[in-house]
Short mmCIF file of C-alpha atoms in Angstrom, two decimals:
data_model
loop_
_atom_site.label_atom_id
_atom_site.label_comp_id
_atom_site.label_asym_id
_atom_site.label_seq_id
_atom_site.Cartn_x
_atom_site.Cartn_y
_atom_site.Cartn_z
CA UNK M 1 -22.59 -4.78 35.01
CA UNK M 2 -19.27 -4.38 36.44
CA UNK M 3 -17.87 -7.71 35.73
CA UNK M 4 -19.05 -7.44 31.77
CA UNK M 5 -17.10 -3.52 31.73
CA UNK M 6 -14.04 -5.56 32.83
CA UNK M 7 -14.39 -7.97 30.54
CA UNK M 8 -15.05 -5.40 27.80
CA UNK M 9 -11.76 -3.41 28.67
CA UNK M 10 -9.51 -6.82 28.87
CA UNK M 11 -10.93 -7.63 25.37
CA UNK M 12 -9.60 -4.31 24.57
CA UNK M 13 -6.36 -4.46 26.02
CA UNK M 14 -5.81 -7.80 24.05
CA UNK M 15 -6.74 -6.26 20.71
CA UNK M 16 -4.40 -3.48 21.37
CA UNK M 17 -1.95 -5.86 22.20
CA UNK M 18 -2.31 -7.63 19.39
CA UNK M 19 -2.51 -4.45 17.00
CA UNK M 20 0.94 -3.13 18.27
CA UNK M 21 2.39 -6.52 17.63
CA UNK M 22 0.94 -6.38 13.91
CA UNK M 23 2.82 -2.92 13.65
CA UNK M 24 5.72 -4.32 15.18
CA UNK M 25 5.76 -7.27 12.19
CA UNK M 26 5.31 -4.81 9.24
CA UNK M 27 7.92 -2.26 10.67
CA UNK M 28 10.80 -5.54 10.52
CA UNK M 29 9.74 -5.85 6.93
CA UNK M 30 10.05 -2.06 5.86
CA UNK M 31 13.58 -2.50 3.90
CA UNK M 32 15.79 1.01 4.08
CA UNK M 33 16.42 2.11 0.28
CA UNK M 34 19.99 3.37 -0.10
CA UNK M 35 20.26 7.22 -1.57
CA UNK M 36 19.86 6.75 -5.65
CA UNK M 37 22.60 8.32 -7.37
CA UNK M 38 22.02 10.97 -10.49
CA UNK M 39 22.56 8.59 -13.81
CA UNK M 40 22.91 10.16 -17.15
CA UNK M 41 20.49 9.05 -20.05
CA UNK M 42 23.39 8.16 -22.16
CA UNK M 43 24.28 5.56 -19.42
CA UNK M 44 21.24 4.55 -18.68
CA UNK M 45 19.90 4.13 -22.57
CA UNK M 46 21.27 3.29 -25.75
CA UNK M 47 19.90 4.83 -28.67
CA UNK M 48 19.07 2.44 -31.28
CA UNK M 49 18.85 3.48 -35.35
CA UNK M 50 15.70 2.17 -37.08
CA UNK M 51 14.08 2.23 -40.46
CA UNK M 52 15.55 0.76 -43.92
CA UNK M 53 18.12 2.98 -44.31
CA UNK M 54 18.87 3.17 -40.43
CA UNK M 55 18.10 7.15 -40.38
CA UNK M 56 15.78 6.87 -37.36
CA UNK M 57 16.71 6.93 -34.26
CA UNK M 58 13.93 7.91 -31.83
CA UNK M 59 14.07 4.17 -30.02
CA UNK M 60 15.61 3.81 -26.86
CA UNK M 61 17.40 0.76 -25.42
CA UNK M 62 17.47 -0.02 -21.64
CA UNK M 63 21.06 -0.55 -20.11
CA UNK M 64 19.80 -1.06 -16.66
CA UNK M 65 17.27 -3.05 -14.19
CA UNK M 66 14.04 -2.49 -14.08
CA UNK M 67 10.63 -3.41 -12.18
CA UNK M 68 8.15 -4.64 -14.47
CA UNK M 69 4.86 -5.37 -12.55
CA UNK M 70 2.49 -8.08 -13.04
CA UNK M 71 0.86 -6.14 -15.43
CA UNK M 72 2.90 -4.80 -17.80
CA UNK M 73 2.48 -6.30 -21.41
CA UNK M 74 4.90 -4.99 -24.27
CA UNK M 75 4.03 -2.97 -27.16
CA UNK M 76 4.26 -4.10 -30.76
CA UNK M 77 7.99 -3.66 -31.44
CA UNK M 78 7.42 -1.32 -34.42
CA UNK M 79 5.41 1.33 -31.75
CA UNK M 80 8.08 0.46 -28.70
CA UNK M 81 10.00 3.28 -27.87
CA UNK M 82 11.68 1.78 -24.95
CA UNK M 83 12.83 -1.63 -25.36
CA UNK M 84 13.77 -3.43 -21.66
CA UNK M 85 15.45 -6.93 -22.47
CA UNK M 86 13.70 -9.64 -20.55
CA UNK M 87 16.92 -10.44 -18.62
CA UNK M 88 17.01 -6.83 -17.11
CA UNK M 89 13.16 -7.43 -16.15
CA UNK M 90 12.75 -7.79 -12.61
CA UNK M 91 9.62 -9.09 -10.17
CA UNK M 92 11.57 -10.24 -6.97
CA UNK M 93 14.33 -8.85 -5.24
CA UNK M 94 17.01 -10.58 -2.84
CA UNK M 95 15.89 -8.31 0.65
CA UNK M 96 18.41 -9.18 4.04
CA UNK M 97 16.73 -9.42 7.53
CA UNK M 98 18.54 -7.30 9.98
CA UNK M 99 17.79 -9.32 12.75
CA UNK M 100 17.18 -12.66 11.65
CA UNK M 101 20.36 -12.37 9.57
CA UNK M 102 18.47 -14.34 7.40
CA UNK M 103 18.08 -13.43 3.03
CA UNK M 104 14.44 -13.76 1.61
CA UNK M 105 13.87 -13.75 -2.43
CA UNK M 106 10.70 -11.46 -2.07
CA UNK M 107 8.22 -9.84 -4.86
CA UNK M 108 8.42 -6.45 -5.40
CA UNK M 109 5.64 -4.50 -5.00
CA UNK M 110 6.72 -0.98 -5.40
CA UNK M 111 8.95 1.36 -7.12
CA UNK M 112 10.64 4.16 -5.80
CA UNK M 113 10.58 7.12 -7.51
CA UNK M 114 13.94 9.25 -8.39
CA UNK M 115 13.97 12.82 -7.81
CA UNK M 116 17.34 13.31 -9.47
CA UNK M 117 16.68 13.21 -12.98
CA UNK M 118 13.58 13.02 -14.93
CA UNK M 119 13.97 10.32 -17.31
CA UNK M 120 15.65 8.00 -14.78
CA UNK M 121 12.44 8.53 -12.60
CA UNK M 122 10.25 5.18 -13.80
CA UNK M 123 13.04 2.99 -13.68
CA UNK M 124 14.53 3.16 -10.39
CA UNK M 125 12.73 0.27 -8.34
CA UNK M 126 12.63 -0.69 -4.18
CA UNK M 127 11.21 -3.74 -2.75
CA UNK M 128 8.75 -3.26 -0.19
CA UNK M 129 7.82 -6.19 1.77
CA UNK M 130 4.27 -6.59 3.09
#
């Protein structure tokens, strides 16, 4: 009986161990988001004038990166109030290794939210790294 408790608590030991290491991993991978700054809408959309006689002008154009997940699918243009070009479309993100001094080109898997100003709030994106 005694030898199988030891055995028991140096299996746990080991999987603690090896836990703490895990944690260890993910915590190098966490990358530090610098504070956002307050952007106007004017600079961060341009309003664009629809219709025949160009007298609409509830479509918005954006001026800056954004995430676009895996799943995100346009509407039909007519119906698309906010139009992102595909060259200001982003899935990966260029994320620097403190210690390994090393640069990874990483998916994003997460945005982070702005606080500042409301309609900014969806477009601001973070990589996270798993």
């Amino acid at each position: 009986k005694q030898w199988y408790q030891q055995q028991s608590t140096g299996a746990k030991v080991l999987s603690n161990m090896v836990k703490q290491k895990r944690k260890e991993k993910a915590g190098k991978w966490s990358v530090p988001i610098p504070q956002v700054k307050q952007m106007g809408e004017d600079e961060v959309f341009r309003v664009l004038a629809t219709g025949k006689r160009k007298k609409k002008s509830w479509k918005r154009m954006v001026t800056k990166v954004t995430f676009v997940g895996d799943e995100f699918t346009r509407k039909p243009p007519k119906y698309e109030r906010f139009i992102r070009p595909m060259a200001l479309r982003f899935k990966k993100a260029h994320v620097t290794h403190p210690e390994l001094k090393a640069t990874f080109c990483l998916p994003m898997i997460g945005v982070k939210k702005n606080p500042n100003s409301p309609m900014y709030t969806s477009w601001v994106s973070s990589p996270r790294v798993p």
